[in-house]
Coordinates of C-alpha atoms in Angstrom, one line a residue:
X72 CA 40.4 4.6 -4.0
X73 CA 37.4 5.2 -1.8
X74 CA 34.0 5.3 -2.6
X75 CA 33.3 8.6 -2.6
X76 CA 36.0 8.8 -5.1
X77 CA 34.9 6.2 -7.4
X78 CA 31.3 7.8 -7.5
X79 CA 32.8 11.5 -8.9
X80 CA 35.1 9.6 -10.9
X81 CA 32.8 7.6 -12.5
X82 CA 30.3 10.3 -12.2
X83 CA 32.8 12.3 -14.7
X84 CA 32.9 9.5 -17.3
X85 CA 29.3 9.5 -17.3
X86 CA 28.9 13.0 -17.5
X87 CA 31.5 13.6 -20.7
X88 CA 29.9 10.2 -22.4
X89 CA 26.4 11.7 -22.4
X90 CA 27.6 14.7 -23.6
X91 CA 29.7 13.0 -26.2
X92 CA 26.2 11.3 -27.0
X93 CA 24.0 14.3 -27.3
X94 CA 27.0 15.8 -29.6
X95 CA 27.2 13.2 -32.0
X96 CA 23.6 13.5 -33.2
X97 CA 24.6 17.2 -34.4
X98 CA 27.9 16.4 -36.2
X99 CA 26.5 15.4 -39.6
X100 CA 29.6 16.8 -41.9
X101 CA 33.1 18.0 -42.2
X102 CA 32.3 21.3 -40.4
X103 CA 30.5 20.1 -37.8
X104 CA 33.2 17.3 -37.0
X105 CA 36.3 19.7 -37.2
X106 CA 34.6 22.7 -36.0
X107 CA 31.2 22.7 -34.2
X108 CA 29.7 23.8 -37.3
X109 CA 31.1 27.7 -36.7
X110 CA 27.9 27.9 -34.0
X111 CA 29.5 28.2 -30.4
X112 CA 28.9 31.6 -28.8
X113 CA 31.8 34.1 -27.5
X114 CA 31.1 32.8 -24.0
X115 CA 31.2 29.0 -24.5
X116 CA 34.2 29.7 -26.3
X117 CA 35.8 31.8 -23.8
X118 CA 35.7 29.4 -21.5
X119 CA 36.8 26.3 -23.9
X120 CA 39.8 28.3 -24.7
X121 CA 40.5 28.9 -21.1
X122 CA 39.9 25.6 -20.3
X123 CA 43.0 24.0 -22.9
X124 CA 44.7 26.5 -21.1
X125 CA 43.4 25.1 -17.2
X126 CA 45.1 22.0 -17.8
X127 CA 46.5 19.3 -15.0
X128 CA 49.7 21.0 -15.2
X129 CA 48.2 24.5 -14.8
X130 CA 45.8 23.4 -12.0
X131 CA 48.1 20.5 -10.0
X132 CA 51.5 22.1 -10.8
X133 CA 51.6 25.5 -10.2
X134 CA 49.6 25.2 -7.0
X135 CA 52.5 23.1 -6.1
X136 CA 55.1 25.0 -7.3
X137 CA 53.9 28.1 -5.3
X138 CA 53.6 26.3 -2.4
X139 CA 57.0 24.8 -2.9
X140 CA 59.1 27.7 -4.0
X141 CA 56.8 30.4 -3.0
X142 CA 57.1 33.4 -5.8
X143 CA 59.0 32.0 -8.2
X144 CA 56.2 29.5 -9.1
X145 CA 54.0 32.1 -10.0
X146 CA 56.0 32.8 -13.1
X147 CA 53.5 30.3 -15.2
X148 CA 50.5 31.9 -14.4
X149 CA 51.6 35.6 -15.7
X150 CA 53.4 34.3 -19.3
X151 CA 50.2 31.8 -19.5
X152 CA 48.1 35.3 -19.1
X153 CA 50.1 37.6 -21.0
X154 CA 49.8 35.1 -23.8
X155 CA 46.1 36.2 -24.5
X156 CA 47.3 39.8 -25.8
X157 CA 49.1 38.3 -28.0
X158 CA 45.9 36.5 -29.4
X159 CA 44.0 39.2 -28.7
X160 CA 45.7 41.9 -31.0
X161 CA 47.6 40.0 -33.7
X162 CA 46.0 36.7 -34.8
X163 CA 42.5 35.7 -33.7
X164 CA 40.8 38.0 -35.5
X165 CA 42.8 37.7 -38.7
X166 CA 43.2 33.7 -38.2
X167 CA 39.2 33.2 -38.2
X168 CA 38.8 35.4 -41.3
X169 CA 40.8 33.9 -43.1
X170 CA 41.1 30.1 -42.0
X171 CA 38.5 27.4 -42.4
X172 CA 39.0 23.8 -40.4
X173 CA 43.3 24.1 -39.6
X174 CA 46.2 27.0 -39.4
X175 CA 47.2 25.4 -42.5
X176 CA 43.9 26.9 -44.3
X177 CA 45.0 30.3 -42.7
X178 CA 48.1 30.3 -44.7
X179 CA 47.1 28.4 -47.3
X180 CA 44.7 31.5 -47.7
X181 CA 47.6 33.7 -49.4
X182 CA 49.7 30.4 -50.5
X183 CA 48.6 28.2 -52.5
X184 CA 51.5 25.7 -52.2
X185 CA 51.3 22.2 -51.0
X186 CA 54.0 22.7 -49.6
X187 CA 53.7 25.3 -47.2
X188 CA 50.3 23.4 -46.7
X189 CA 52.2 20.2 -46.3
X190 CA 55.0 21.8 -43.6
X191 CA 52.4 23.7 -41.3
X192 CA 50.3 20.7 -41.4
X193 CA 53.8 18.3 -40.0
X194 CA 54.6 21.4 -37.5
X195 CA 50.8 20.7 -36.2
X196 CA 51.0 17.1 -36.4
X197 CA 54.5 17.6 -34.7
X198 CA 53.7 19.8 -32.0
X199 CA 50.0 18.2 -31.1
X200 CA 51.5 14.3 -30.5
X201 CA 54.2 16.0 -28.6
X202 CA 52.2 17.6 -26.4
X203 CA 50.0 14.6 -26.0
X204 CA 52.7 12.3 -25.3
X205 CA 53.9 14.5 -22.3
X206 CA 49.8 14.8 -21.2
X207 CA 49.5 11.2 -21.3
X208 CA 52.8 10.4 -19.3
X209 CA 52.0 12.8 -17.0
X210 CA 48.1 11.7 -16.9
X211 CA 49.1 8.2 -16.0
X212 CA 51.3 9.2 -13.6
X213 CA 48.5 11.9 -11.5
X214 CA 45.6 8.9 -12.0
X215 CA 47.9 6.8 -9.9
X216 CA 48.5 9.5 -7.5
X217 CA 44.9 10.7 -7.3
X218 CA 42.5 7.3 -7.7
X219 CA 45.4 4.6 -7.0
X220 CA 44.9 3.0 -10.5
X221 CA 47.8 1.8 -12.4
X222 CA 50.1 3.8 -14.5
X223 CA 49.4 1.6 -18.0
X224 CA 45.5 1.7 -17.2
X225 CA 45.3 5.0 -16.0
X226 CA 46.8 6.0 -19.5
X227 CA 45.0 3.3 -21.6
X228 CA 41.7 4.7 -19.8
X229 CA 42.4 8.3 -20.8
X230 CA 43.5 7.1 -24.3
X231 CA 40.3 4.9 -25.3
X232 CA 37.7 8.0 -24.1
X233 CA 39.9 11.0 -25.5
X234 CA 39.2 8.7 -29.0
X235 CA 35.4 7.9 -28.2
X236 CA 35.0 11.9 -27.4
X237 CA 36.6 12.8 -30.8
X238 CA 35.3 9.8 -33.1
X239 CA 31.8 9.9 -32.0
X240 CA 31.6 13.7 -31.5
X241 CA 34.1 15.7 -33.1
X242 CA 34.6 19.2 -32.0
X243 CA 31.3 19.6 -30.8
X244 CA 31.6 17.1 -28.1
X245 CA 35.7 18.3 -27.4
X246 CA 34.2 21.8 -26.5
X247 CA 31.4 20.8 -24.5
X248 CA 33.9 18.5 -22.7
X249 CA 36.2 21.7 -22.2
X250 CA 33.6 23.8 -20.7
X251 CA 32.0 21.6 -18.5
X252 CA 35.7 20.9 -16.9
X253 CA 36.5 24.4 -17.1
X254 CA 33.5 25.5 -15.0
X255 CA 33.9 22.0 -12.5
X256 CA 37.7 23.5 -12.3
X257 CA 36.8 27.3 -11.6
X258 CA 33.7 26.4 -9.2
X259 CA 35.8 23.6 -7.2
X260 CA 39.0 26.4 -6.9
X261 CA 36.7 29.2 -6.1
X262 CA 35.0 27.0 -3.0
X263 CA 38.8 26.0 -2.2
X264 CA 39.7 29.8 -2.7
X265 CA 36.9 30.7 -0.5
X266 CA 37.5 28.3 2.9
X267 CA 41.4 28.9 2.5
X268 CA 40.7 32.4 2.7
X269 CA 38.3 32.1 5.7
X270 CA 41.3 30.8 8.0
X271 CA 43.2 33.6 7.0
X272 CA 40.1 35.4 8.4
X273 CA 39.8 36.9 4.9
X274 CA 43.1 39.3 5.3
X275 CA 45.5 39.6 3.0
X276 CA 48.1 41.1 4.9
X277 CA 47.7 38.2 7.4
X278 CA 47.9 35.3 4.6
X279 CA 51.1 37.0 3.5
X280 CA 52.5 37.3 7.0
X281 CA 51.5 33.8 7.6
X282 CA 53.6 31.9 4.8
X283 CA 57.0 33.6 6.0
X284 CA 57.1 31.6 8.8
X285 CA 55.0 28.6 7.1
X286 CA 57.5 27.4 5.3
X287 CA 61.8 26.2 5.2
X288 CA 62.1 29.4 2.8
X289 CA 61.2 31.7 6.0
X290 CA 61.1 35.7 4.2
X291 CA 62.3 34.3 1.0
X292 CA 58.9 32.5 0.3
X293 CA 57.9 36.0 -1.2
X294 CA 60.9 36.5 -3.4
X295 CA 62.2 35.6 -6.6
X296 CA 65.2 33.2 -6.8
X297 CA 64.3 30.4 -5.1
X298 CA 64.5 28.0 -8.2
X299 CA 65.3 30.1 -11.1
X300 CA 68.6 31.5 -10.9
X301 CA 69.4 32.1 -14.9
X302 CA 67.5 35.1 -15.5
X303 CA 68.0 34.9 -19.6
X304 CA 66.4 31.3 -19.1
X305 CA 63.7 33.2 -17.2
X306 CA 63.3 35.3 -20.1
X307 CA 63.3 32.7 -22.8
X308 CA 60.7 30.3 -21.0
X309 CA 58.5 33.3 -20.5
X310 CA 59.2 34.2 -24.3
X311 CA 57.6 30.3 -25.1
X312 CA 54.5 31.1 -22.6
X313 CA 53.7 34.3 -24.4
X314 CA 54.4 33.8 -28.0
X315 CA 53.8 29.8 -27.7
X316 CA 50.2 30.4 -27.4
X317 CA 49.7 32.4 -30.3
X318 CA 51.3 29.6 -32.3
X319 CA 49.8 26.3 -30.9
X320 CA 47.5 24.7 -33.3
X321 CA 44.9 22.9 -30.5
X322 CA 44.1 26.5 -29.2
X323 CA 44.0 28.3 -32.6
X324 CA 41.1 25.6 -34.5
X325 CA 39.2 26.7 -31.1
X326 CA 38.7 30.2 -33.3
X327 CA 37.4 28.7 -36.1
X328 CA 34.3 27.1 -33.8
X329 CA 32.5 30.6 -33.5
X330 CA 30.5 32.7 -36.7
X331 CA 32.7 35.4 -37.3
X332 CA 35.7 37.5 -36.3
X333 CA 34.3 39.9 -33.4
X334 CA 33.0 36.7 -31.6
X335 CA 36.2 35.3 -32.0
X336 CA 38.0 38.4 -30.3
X337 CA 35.0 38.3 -27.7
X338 CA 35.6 34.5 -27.0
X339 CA 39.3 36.1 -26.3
X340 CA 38.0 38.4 -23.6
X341 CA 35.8 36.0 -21.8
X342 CA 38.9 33.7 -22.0
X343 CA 41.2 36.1 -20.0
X344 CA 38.6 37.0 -17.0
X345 CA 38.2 33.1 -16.9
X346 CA 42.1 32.1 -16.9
X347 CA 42.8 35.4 -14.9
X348 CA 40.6 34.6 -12.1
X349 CA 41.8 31.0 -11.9
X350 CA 45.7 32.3 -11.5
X351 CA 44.8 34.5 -9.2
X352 CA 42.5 31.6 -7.3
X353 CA 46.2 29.5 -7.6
X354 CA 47.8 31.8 -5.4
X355 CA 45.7 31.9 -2.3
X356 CA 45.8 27.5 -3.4
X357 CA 49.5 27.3 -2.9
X358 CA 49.3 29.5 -0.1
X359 CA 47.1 27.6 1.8
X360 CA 48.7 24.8 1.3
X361 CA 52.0 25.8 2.4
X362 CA 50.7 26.9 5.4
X363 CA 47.8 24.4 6.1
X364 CA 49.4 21.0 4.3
X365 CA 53.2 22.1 4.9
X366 CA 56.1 21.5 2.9
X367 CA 57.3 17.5 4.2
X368 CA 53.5 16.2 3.5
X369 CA 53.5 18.1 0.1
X370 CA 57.0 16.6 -0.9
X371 CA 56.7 13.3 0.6
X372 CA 53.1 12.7 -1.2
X373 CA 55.0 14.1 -4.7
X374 CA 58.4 15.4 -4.9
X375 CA 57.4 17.9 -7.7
X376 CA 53.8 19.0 -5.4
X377 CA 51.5 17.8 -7.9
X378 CA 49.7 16.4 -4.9
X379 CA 49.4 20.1 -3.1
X380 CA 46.1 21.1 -4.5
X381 CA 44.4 17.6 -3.4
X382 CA 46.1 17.5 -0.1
X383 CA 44.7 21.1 0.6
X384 CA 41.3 20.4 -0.4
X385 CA 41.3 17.0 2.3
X386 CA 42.9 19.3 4.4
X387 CA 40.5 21.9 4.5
X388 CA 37.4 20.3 3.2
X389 CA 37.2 17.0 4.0
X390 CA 37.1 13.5 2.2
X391 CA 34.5 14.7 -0.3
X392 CA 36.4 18.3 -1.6
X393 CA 39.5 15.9 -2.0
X394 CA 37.4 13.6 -4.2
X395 CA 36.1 16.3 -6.2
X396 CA 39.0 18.1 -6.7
X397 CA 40.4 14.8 -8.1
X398 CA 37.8 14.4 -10.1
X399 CA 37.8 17.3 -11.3
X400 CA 41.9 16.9 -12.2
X401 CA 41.0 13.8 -14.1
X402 CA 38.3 15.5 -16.3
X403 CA 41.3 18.5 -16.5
X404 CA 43.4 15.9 -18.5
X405 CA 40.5 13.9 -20.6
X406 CA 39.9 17.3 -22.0
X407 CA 43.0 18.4 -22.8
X408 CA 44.5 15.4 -24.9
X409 CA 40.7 14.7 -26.5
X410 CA 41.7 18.4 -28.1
X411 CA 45.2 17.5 -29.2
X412 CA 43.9 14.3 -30.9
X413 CA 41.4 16.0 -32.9
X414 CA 43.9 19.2 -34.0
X415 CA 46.1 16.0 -34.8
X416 CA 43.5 14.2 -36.5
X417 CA 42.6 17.6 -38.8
X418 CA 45.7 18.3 -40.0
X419 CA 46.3 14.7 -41.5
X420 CA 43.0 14.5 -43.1
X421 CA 42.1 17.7 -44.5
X422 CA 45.6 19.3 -44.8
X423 CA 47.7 16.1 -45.8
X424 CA 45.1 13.7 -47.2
X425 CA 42.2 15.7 -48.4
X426 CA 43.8 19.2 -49.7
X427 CA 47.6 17.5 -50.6
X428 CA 46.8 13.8 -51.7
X429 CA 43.5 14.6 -52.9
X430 CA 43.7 17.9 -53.8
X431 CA 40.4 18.5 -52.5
X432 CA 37.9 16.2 -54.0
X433 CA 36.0 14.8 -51.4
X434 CA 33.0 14.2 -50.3
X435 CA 32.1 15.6 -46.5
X436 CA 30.9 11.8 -45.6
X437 CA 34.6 10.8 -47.1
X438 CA 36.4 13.8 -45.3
X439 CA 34.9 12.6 -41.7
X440 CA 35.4 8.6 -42.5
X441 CA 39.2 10.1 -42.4
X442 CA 39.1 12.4 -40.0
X443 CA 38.0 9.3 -37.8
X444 CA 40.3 6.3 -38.7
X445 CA 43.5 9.2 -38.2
X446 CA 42.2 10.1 -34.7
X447 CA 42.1 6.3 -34.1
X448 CA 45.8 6.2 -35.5
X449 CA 46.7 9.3 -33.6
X450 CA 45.7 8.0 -30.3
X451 CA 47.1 4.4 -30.7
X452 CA 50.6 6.1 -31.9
X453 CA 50.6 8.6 -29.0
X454 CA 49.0 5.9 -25.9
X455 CA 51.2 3.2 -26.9
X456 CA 54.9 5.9 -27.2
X457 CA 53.1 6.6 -23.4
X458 CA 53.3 3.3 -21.9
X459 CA 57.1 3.0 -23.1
X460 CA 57.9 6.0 -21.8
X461 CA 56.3 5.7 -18.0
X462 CA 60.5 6.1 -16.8
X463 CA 61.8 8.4 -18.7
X464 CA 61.5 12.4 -17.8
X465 CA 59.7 13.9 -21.0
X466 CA 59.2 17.1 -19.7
X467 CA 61.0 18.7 -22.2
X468 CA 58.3 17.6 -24.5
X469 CA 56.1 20.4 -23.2
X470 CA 58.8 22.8 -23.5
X471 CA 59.5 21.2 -27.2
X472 CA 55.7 22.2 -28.3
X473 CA 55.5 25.6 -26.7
X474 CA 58.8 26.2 -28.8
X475 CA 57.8 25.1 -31.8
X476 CA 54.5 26.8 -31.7
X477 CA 56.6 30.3 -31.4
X478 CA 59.3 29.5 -33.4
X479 CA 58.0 28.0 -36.6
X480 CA 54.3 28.9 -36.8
X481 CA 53.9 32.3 -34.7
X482 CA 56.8 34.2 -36.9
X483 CA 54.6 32.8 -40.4
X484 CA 51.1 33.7 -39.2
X485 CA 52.0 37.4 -38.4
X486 CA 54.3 37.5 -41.9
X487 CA 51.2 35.8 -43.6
X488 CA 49.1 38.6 -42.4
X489 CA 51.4 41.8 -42.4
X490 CA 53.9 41.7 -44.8
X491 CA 53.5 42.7 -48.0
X492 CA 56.9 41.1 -49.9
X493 CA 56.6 37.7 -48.4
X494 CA 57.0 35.1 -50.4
X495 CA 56.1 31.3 -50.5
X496 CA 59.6 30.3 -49.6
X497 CA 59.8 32.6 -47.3
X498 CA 56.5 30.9 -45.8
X499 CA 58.7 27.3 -45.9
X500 CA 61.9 28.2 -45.2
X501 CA 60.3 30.6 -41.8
X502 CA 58.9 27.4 -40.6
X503 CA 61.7 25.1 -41.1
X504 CA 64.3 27.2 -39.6
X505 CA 62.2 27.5 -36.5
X506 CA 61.4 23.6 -36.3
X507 CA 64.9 22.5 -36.9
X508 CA 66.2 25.1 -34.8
X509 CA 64.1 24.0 -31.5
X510 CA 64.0 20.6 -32.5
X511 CA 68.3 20.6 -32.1
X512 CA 68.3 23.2 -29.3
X513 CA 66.0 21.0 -27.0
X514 CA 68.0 17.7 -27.7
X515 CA 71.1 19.5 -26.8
X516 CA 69.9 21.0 -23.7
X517 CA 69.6 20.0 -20.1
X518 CA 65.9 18.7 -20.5
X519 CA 67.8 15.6 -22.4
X520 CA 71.3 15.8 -21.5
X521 CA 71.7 15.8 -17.5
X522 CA 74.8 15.2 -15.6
X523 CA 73.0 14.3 -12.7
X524 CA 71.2 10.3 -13.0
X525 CA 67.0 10.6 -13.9
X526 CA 66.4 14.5 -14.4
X527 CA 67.1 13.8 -18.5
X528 CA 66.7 11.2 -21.2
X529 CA 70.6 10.6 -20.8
X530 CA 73.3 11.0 -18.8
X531 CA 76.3 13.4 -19.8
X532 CA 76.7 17.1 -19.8
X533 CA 74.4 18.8 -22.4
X534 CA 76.3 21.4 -25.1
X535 CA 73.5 24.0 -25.0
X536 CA 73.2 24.8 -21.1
X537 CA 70.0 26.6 -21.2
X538 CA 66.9 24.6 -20.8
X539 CA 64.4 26.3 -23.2
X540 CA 66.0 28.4 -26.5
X541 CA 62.7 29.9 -27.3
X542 CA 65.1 33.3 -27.3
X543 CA 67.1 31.6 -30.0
X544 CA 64.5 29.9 -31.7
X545 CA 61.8 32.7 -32.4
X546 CA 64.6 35.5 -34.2
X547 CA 65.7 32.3 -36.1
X548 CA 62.2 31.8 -37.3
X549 CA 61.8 35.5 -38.4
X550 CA 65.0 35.0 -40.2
X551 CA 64.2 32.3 -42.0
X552 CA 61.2 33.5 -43.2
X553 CA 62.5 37.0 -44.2
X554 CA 65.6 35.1 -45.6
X555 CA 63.7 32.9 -47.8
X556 CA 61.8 36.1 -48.9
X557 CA 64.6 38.2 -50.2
X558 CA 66.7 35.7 -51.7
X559 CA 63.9 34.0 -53.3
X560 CA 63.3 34.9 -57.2
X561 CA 59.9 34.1 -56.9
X562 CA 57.3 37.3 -56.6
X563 CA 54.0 36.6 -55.3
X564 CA 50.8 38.4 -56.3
X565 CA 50.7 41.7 -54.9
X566 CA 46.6 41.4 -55.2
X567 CA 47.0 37.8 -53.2
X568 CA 48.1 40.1 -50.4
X569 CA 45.8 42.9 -50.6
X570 CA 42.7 40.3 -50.6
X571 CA 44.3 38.5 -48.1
X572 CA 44.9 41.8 -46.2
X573 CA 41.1 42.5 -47.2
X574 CA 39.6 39.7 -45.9
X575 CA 41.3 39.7 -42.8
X576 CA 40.2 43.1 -41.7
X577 CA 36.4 42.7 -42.7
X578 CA 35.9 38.8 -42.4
X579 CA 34.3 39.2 -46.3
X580 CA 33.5 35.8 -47.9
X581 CA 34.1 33.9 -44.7
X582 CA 31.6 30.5 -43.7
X583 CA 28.8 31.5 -41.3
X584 CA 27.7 29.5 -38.4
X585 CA 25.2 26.6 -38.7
X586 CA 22.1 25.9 -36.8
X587 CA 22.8 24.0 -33.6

């Protein structure tokens, strides 16, 4: 690591610990620890949302999948993009109406059951230290790459301050975390953007002529089909992009940090102009480094091009850009997991210990101490699984989440809200037929069973050849739940769902937003 490098990175530690500090002075309670006491603004929102969506993977990888396989690593950023209608029109409004700390409150809302409390609060737990376990891997493994520290430290480093940001600061200190990477990530690509644009003497036409003869691909740089081949696999990973957003829990408790629903739809329009521009900033990335890094430097630094982005910016910019940009990817991935532990930590002690065990009698001081000693728990579970698992491909892990999220909690959220006749075990049987279903679909697919040695978990030829069944999964989760409905003897209060339908139209009766 050089100097330079170990002044921005340390300068980022010291950056996200003072904010941490300043944050912890204002989280006094259970509302400010789990959600920023209801005060952030549309805008700071926005761009907290957008930046759980600018993660490492988003930033690193599909830079380097663009500059790898030209257009067919583009496909992330449109289904990561598209995913924000889906928000937009069908759930963020309704979800901060009704909800209070966790997506569990949102159905809880119409359900009193502690069991469809208990369920959506496993499918949150479930898809959270999932999704951390494949940041984590991933995080050690791009530290080592970026700074040169090693694997077990780099993820040790990331696990001990993703727990100080959430102990000490709660969501308070997680969204200021998130914005102050987001806008690090969106200046340092826009300044990228900007001088990788400048050698294409800001033509477009010339950029594009340029990468046909940039890279092996020649033409076929700017067609689909270089990598993706199965086009109902194309379909089915999109399907987990678009509909996995609207589903994952880490994203969805971001809603509950504003005062009311319209700020909550607002926060979802500042969100796309913020992810928008940074997809489109990705293309002119992976451009430029195709042409300016080419493809054997990009390969040979990282066989998958997470190295792409940093390459370009040393490239282009000198020793200090490629410092900052590293920086920058490190903060990318602090901010990230410190989310997923905190979504994590929520849904064990005010869905499964407060509201189940408890059944709500605590104190807010008792409610925090909780919320606390399970992020601790969460973290230790998810950093030591990490170390194990530094040789072993968990990809599919991602995939796994993003599946789960569309399968089991997207298909319940929009019933919840729209459907008159559902039912309570429609509620639990739509969510376990969409766990289950993804759960044995991905450990029977290529992600885990790979002929070919090191690409899955285990060697042998997998009996469901398509790598993600999000095309399965999501019908089988609308099933279940509308199976579990009809069948079901049980009849639900038609009121339940007229207040429920009520209150998520006018946002009547809902918490308002504390001083901060």
């Amino acid at each position: 690591m050089s100097t330079l490098s170990l002044i921005l990175f340390l300068g980022i530690i010291l950056l996200t610990l003072t904010v941490t500090y300043y944050s912890s002075k204002k989280t006094k309670n259970a509302s400010d620890f789990y959600t920023a006491g209801g005060g952030l603004t549309a805008w700071q929102n926005g761009l907290a949302v957008a930046g759980d969506f600018m993660s490492a993977a988003s930033f690193l990888g599909i830079t380097g999948a663009i500059a790898l396989i030209g257009f067919d690593g583009f496909y992330m950023s449109i289904g990561n993009l598209v995913a924000f209608l889906v928000l937009l029109y069908f759930v963020s409004e309704p979800l901060r109406n009704l909800g209070k700390y966790t997506l569990a409150d949102m159905i809880s809302a119409r359900f009193k059951s502690k069991k469809v409390r208990g369920i959506a609060a496993a499918n949150t737990l479930i898809i959270s230290i999932f999704y951390m376990i494949a940041q984590l891997v991933g995080a050690g493994g791009l530290i080592k790459l970026l700074l040169g520290i090693d694997y077990g430290l780099s993820v040790l480093l990331v696990g001990i301050l993703m727990t100080i940001y959430v102990i000490f600061g709660g969501m308070r200190a997680t969204s200021w975390v998130q914005i102050t990477k987001a806008a690090l990530l969106l200046g340092g690509s826009t300044v990228l953007t900007f001088i990788v644009f400048s050698r294409y003497n800001f033509n477009i036409a010339e950029m594009f002529n340029h990468v046909k003869t940039a890279t092996p691909l020649g033409n076929d740089f700017l067609n689909p089909g270089n990598k993706y081949t199965n086009g109902l696999d194309m379909i089915s990973f999109n399907m987990s992009l678009v509909l996995g957003a609207a589903g994952l829990p880490h994203l969805l408790v971001r809603f509950f940090t504003v005062k009311d629903a319209a700020t909550a739809r607002k926060s979802v329009v500042y969100s796309t102009w913020f992810i928008g521009a940074f997809f489109i900033m990705t293309i002119f990335l992976g451009f430029g480094a195709a042409s300016f890094v080419g493809f054997d430097r990009i390969v040979e630094a990282n066989p998958a091009g997470n190295m792409a982005a940093p390459l370009l910016a040393l490239t282009v910019g000198g020793e200090f850009l490629f410092a900052f940009v590293s920086a920058v990817a490190f903060a990318t991935i602090l901010a990230v997991v410190s989310g997923l532990v905190l979504t994590s930590a929520s849904a064990f002690a005010h869905d499964i210990y407060g509201e189940i065990i408890k059944d709500g009698k605590m104190t807010e001081k008792q409610q925090v101490l909780v919320a606390r000693i399970a992020s601790v728990s969460v973290a230790a579970i998810s950093i030591v699984i990490a170390l194990f698992a530094q040789s072993l491909n968990v990809a599919f892990l991602s995939v796994l989440a993003l599946g789960i999220a569309a399968s089991a909690n997207l298909p319940v959220i929009l019933c919840t809200i729209y459907w008159k006749r559902f039912n309570t075990n429609g509620a639990i049987c739509g969510m376990l037929f969409g766990l289950i279903s993804s759960l044995v679909l991905v450990m029977l697919s290529p992600n885990v069973w790979n002929p070919q040695p090191g690409i899955g978990i285990f060697t042998g030829d997998p009996i469901f050849t398509m790598s993600n069944p999000t095309i399965f999964t999501v019908p089988l989760g609308f099933i279940g739940a509308y199976l579990g409905t009809v069948l079901s003897k049980a009849k639900e209060d038609e009121n339940k769902f007229a207040e429920v339908l009520f209150k998520s139209n006018t946002g009547y009766g809902i918490s308002t937003a504390k001083d901060h």
